[in-house]
Short mmCIF file of C-alpha atoms in Angstrom, two decimals:
data_model
loop_
_atom_site.label_atom_id
_atom_site.label_comp_id
_atom_site.label_asym_id
_atom_site.label_seq_id
_atom_site.Cartn_x
_atom_site.Cartn_y
_atom_site.Cartn_z
CA GLU R 1 0.00 0.00 0.00
CA LEU R 2 2.92 2.32 0.63
CA ALA R 3 4.18 1.77 -2.91
CA ARG R 4 0.73 2.62 -4.28
CA ALA R 5 0.88 5.84 -2.28
CA GLY R 6 4.18 6.73 -3.98
CA VAL R 7 6.37 5.95 -0.96
CA THR R 8 9.67 4.23 -1.79
CA VAL R 9 10.06 1.14 0.34
CA GLU R 10 13.53 -0.26 0.93
CA ARG R 11 13.59 -4.01 0.51
CA PRO R 12 16.51 -5.69 2.22
CA ALA R 13 18.30 -8.29 0.12
CA ARG R 14 17.67 -11.83 1.29
CA PRO R 15 18.66 -15.22 -0.05
CA VAL R 16 15.91 -16.93 -2.05
CA THR R 17 15.94 -19.82 -4.46
CA ILE R 18 14.24 -19.73 -7.86
CA THR R 19 13.57 -23.32 -8.94
CA ARG R 20 11.68 -22.44 -12.11
CA PHE R 21 11.34 -19.35 -14.28
CA ASP R 22 9.34 -19.61 -17.51
CA VAL R 23 8.62 -16.45 -19.47
CA HIS R 24 6.72 -15.73 -22.68
CA ARG R 25 5.03 -12.82 -24.42
CA ASP R 26 1.27 -12.60 -24.64
CA ALA R 27 0.05 -13.73 -28.08
CA SER R 28 -2.52 -10.94 -28.39
CA ASP R 29 -0.60 -8.08 -26.70
CA PRO R 30 3.19 -7.95 -27.16
CA GLN R 31 3.51 -5.47 -24.28
CA LEU R 32 2.35 -8.16 -21.84
CA VAL R 33 4.81 -10.73 -20.58
CA HIS R 34 3.68 -13.79 -18.64
CA PHE R 35 5.97 -15.67 -16.32
CA TYR R 36 5.74 -18.65 -14.02
CA VAL R 37 8.05 -18.78 -11.02
CA GLY R 38 8.85 -21.64 -8.68
CA CYS R 39 10.50 -20.14 -5.60
CA THR R 40 11.16 -20.40 -1.90
CA LYS R 41 9.25 -18.45 0.72
CA GLY R 42 10.20 -14.83 1.11
CA THR R 43 10.49 -14.18 -2.63
CA TYR R 44 8.90 -10.87 -3.59
CA ILE R 45 7.32 -11.61 -6.97
CA ARG R 46 6.30 -7.99 -7.56
CA THR R 47 9.90 -6.94 -7.00
CA LEU R 48 11.08 -9.72 -9.30
CA ALA R 49 8.78 -8.43 -12.07
CA HIS R 50 10.02 -4.87 -11.55
CA ASP R 51 13.68 -5.98 -11.55
CA LEU R 52 13.12 -8.06 -14.70
CA ALA R 53 11.73 -5.02 -16.54
CA THR R 54 14.55 -2.78 -15.25
CA SER R 55 17.23 -5.28 -16.32
CA LEU R 56 15.74 -5.18 -19.83
CA GLY R 57 16.03 -1.38 -19.91
CA SER R 58 12.29 -0.93 -19.55
CA THR R 59 9.67 -0.27 -16.92
CA GLY R 60 6.99 -2.61 -15.76
CA HIS R 61 4.61 -3.61 -13.05
CA LEU R 62 2.68 -6.68 -12.09
CA VAL R 63 -0.87 -6.74 -13.48
CA ALA R 64 -1.98 -9.98 -11.82
CA LEU R 65 -0.51 -12.43 -9.34
CA ARG R 66 -1.78 -15.94 -8.66
CA ARG R 67 -0.24 -18.18 -6.02
CA GLU R 68 -0.65 -21.77 -7.16
CA ALA R 69 1.01 -23.61 -4.30
CA ILE R 70 2.15 -23.25 -0.72
CA GLY R 71 4.11 -26.26 0.42
CA GLU R 72 2.02 -29.36 -0.25
CA ALA R 73 -1.18 -27.34 -0.81
CA HIS R 74 -1.71 -26.86 -4.55
CA VAL R 75 -4.48 -25.15 -6.50
CA ASP R 76 -5.02 -28.37 -8.50
CA LYS R 77 -6.05 -30.06 -5.25
CA ALA R 78 -8.31 -27.21 -4.13
CA TRP R 79 -12.07 -27.59 -3.75
CA ASP R 80 -14.30 -26.28 -6.48
CA VAL R 81 -16.15 -23.21 -5.13
CA LYS R 82 -19.58 -24.79 -5.82
CA VAL R 83 -18.63 -28.00 -4.01
CA LEU R 84 -17.20 -25.97 -1.12
CA THR R 85 -20.36 -23.87 -0.72
CA ASP R 86 -22.57 -26.97 -1.02
CA GLN R 87 -20.55 -28.66 1.75
CA LEU R 88 -20.64 -25.52 3.88
CA PHE R 89 -24.42 -25.16 3.61
CA ALA R 90 -24.89 -28.88 4.31
CA ALA R 91 -22.81 -28.45 7.47
CA ILE R 92 -24.87 -25.40 8.48
CA ARG R 93 -28.12 -27.35 7.98
CA TRP R 94 -26.73 -30.22 10.06
CA VAL R 95 -25.76 -27.85 12.89
CA GLN R 96 -29.17 -26.19 12.77
CA ALA R 97 -30.90 -29.59 12.94
CA SER R 98 -28.60 -30.73 15.74
CA TRP R 99 -29.27 -27.62 17.80
CA ARG R 100 -33.00 -28.10 17.24
CA ASN R 101 -32.67 -31.62 18.66
CA VAL R 102 -30.66 -30.32 21.60
CA ILE R 103 -33.39 -27.77 22.32
CA LEU R 104 -36.04 -30.49 22.11
CA VAL R 105 -34.08 -32.68 24.53
CA VAL R 106 -33.73 -29.78 26.95
CA HIS R 107 -37.46 -29.13 26.59
CA ALA R 108 -38.15 -32.78 27.42
CA VAL R 109 -35.84 -32.73 30.44
CA MET R 110 -37.47 -29.55 31.70
CA GLY R 111 -40.84 -31.35 31.77
CA GLY R 112 -42.44 -29.79 28.73
CA GLY R 113 -44.05 -33.02 27.50
CA GLY R 114 -45.61 -36.26 28.66
CA GLY R 115 -43.74 -39.34 29.88
CA CYS R 116 -41.44 -41.30 27.60
CA CYS R 117 -44.18 -43.85 26.93
CA ASP R 118 -46.64 -41.14 25.83
CA SER R 119 -47.51 -41.20 22.12
CA SER R 120 -46.23 -37.62 21.82
CA TRP R 121 -42.59 -38.82 21.99
CA PHE R 122 -40.44 -40.48 19.40
CA VAL R 123 -37.07 -42.19 19.67
CA HIS R 124 -34.14 -40.17 18.38
CA PRO R 125 -31.52 -42.03 16.29
CA VAL R 126 -29.16 -41.70 19.26
CA PRO R 127 -29.98 -44.61 21.64
CA GLY R 128 -31.67 -43.50 24.83
CA VAL R 129 -32.67 -40.04 23.56
CA TYR R 130 -36.39 -39.33 23.33
CA LEU R 131 -37.74 -36.21 21.68
CA PRO R 132 -41.25 -34.76 21.93
CA LEU R 133 -43.31 -34.52 18.76
CA LYS R 134 -45.32 -31.59 20.13
CA ASN R 135 -44.44 -27.92 19.55
CA GLN R 136 -42.28 -28.53 16.49
#
């Protein structure tokens, strides 16, 4: 954010390892250059892009940056957003249903219904838990 505000930020040199550096020009816009970098943590990719342009006697800045991996976590192994949201909403529905059952059990313990042999009760899937059918 400081750089966007025009403030020069000193970046101390640090040892990093570049394991891969692929570069190619954009087919539709020769002013755009795409590159793929495999590197160790602590590598400033924006600085690398700037230094690359400077070393070529030009200027440049990073238009987009996409991190594809951190350690063993890789974007190819990531959840699809639709699957993730479906799983999230399923978990929310399960929690809501579970809390409803907890409330019904508390209601039963507090004496809000008939005895456990009364027809207004049903057996919960958890053995020994009885839930009232009334007031649902």
